Amino acid sequence: MAMIDEILALKKERQATILAHNYQIPEVQDIADHVGDSLELSRVAAGLDSEVIIFCGVDFMAETAAILSPKKKVVQPAKGAWCPMAHMIKPEQLQDLKALHPEAAVVSYVNSTAEIKALSDICCTSANGVQVVASLPEKEVIFVPDRNLAAYVARHTDKKIIPWNGYCYVHDHLTTEQVKDARKEHPQAEVLVHPECRPEVIDMADFVYSTAGMGRHAKSSEATQFIIGTETGMIHRLKKENPNKQFYPLNKNAICQNMKKTDLEKVLSALKTLQPQVTVPEEIGRKAKIAIDNMLAVKV
Ligand code: SF4
């Protein structure tokens, strides 16, 4: 039996749901029940009837699904697929920052570990960071771990943003030179970039969107060509959803190695063994869930 057929049959037998992040390889996106960004997928995970969730993404995403759905089995097919940015701040470092700024609220980007979320007042995503900060009564906000998303949020608020110096190496490596070159090559195209990009790259873009926002914009825009400033996996979804439009990566080497660790063999093995399973210690999960739920309550 072809591997895809075997995956689909086993998925049915296990009553499992396969979730895949927008940056996964095309083959994995194509066998998934839902493809989206980390927030979309967590929301889906929380509302599922399935007992088993196969989460094709990196560690913090599977953890977030496990926090929101503690009774379900969350399996991450690629063991050790992790987000370097999420691990750029340790709980002790956040504790120290909180002690330095006792009046400040703590906002953690969902791209953070469960321990960091558990120490935060509220989470945010790249889609709702501005609204989350605006929803807080505090005038000072500790924002971890992404310095670029913090800088983007700081543009849209009068509050004092206290950033951590973390970054996503994939987005932080996108440059203004690449934007100039891409515009020269595709002068009709709109430039969409992710808020994890550096401020000077954001300054040159036509639009700044999370991956979910890029998906919506590509569908509704009258433009037919787009330069996409995020991880290249996103191009597959955009092309599939908009077959008559053209999408060009801002940098074809913008590849997150950890996102590419999941393949069909690993998905099949995860369905067979229900391993490696992702769990979060109960107390950490309980506190982290409060921060995530606080975010989900913010209207965007
Ligand atoms: S693309 Fe960046 S933020 Fe996303 S998982 Fe990879 S390193 Fe982390």
PDB file of N, CA and C and ligand atoms in Angstrom, residues 23 58 60 83-85 111 168-171 196 231 256 259, ligand 1:
ATOM      1  N   TYR A  23       4.462  26.012   7.457  1.00  0.00           N
ATOM      2  CA  TYR A  23       5.861  25.876   7.024  1.00  0.00           C
ATOM      3  C   TYR A  23       6.276  24.423   6.803  1.00  0.00           C
ATOM      4  N   VAL A  58       6.588  22.401  15.281  1.00  0.00           N
ATOM      5  CA  VAL A  58       7.707  22.366  16.239  1.00  0.00           C
ATOM      6  C   VAL A  58       7.173  22.312  17.671  1.00  0.00           C
ATOM      7  N   PHE A  60       6.872  24.042  20.525  1.00  0.00           N
ATOM      8  CA  PHE A  60       5.955  24.905  21.275  1.00  0.00           C
ATOM      9  C   PHE A  60       4.519  24.789  20.754  1.00  0.00           C
ATOM     10  N   CYS A  83      11.837  25.053  18.129  1.00  0.00           N
ATOM     11  CA  CYS A  83      11.973  26.429  17.631  1.00  0.00           C
ATOM     12  C   CYS A  83      13.099  27.102  18.411  1.00  0.00           C
ATOM     13  N   PRO A  84      14.212  27.425  17.731  1.00  0.00           N
ATOM     14  CA  PRO A  84      15.329  28.065  18.453  1.00  0.00           C
ATOM     15  C   PRO A  84      14.904  29.344  19.181  1.00  0.00           C
ATOM     16  N   MET A  85      14.029  30.139  18.558  1.00  0.00           N
ATOM     17  CA  MET A  85      13.638  31.390  19.210  1.00  0.00           C
ATOM     18  C   MET A  85      12.918  31.140  20.531  1.00  0.00           C
ATOM     19  N   ASN A 111       5.184  31.652  20.416  1.00  0.00           N
ATOM     20  CA  ASN A 111       6.438  30.944  20.104  1.00  0.00           C
ATOM     21  C   ASN A 111       7.354  30.988  21.320  1.00  0.00           C
ATOM     22  N   CYS A 168      13.814  35.138  15.388  1.00  0.00           N
ATOM     23  CA  CYS A 168      13.695  33.956  14.524  1.00  0.00           C
ATOM     24  C   CYS A 168      14.763  34.086  13.450  1.00  0.00           C
ATOM     25  N   TYR A 169      15.685  33.138  13.389  1.00  0.00           N
ATOM     26  CA  TYR A 169      16.803  33.275  12.430  1.00  0.00           C
ATOM     27  C   TYR A 169      16.308  33.293  10.981  1.00  0.00           C
ATOM     28  N   VAL A 170      15.171  32.666  10.709  1.00  0.00           N
ATOM     29  CA  VAL A 170      14.666  32.614   9.334  1.00  0.00           C
ATOM     30  C   VAL A 170      14.225  34.017   8.889  1.00  0.00           C
ATOM     31  N   HIS A 171      13.447  34.682   9.734  1.00  0.00           N
ATOM     32  CA  HIS A 171      12.930  36.013   9.371  1.00  0.00           C
ATOM     33  C   HIS A 171      13.976  37.110   9.582  1.00  0.00           C
ATOM     34  N   GLU A 196       7.908  39.111  12.187  1.00  0.00           N
ATOM     35  CA  GLU A 196       9.174  38.661  12.788  1.00  0.00           C
ATOM     36  C   GLU A 196      10.376  39.187  11.999  1.00  0.00           C
ATOM     37  N   GLU A 231       8.853  32.139   5.818  1.00  0.00           N
ATOM     38  CA  GLU A 231       9.416  30.826   5.511  1.00  0.00           C
ATOM     39  C   GLU A 231       8.788  30.314   4.209  1.00  0.00           C
ATOM     40  N   CYS A 256      13.138  27.023   7.553  1.00  0.00           N
ATOM     41  CA  CYS A 256      13.293  26.655   8.960  1.00  0.00           C
ATOM     42  C   CYS A 256      13.600  25.154   9.005  1.00  0.00           C
ATOM     43  N   MET A 259      11.247  22.921  10.983  1.00  0.00           N
ATOM     44  CA  MET A 259       9.927  22.696  10.383  1.00  0.00           C
ATOM     45  C   MET A 259       9.987  21.614   9.312  1.00  0.00           C
TER      46      MET A 259
HETATM   47  S1  SF4 B   1      10.336  29.740  11.475  1.00  0.00           S
HETATM   48 FE1  SF4 B   1      11.388  30.794  13.142  1.00  0.00          FE
HETATM   49  S2  SF4 B   1       9.844  31.104  14.720  1.00  0.00           S
HETATM   50 FE2  SF4 B   1       9.061  29.534  13.306  1.00  0.00          FE
HETATM   51  S3  SF4 B   1       9.706  27.592  14.206  1.00  0.00           S
HETATM   52 FE3  SF4 B   1      11.316  28.169  12.760  1.00  0.00          FE
HETATM   53  S4  SF4 B   1      12.806  29.302  14.015  1.00  0.00           S
HETATM   54 FE4  SF4 B   1      10.902  29.182  15.215  1.00  0.00          FE
END
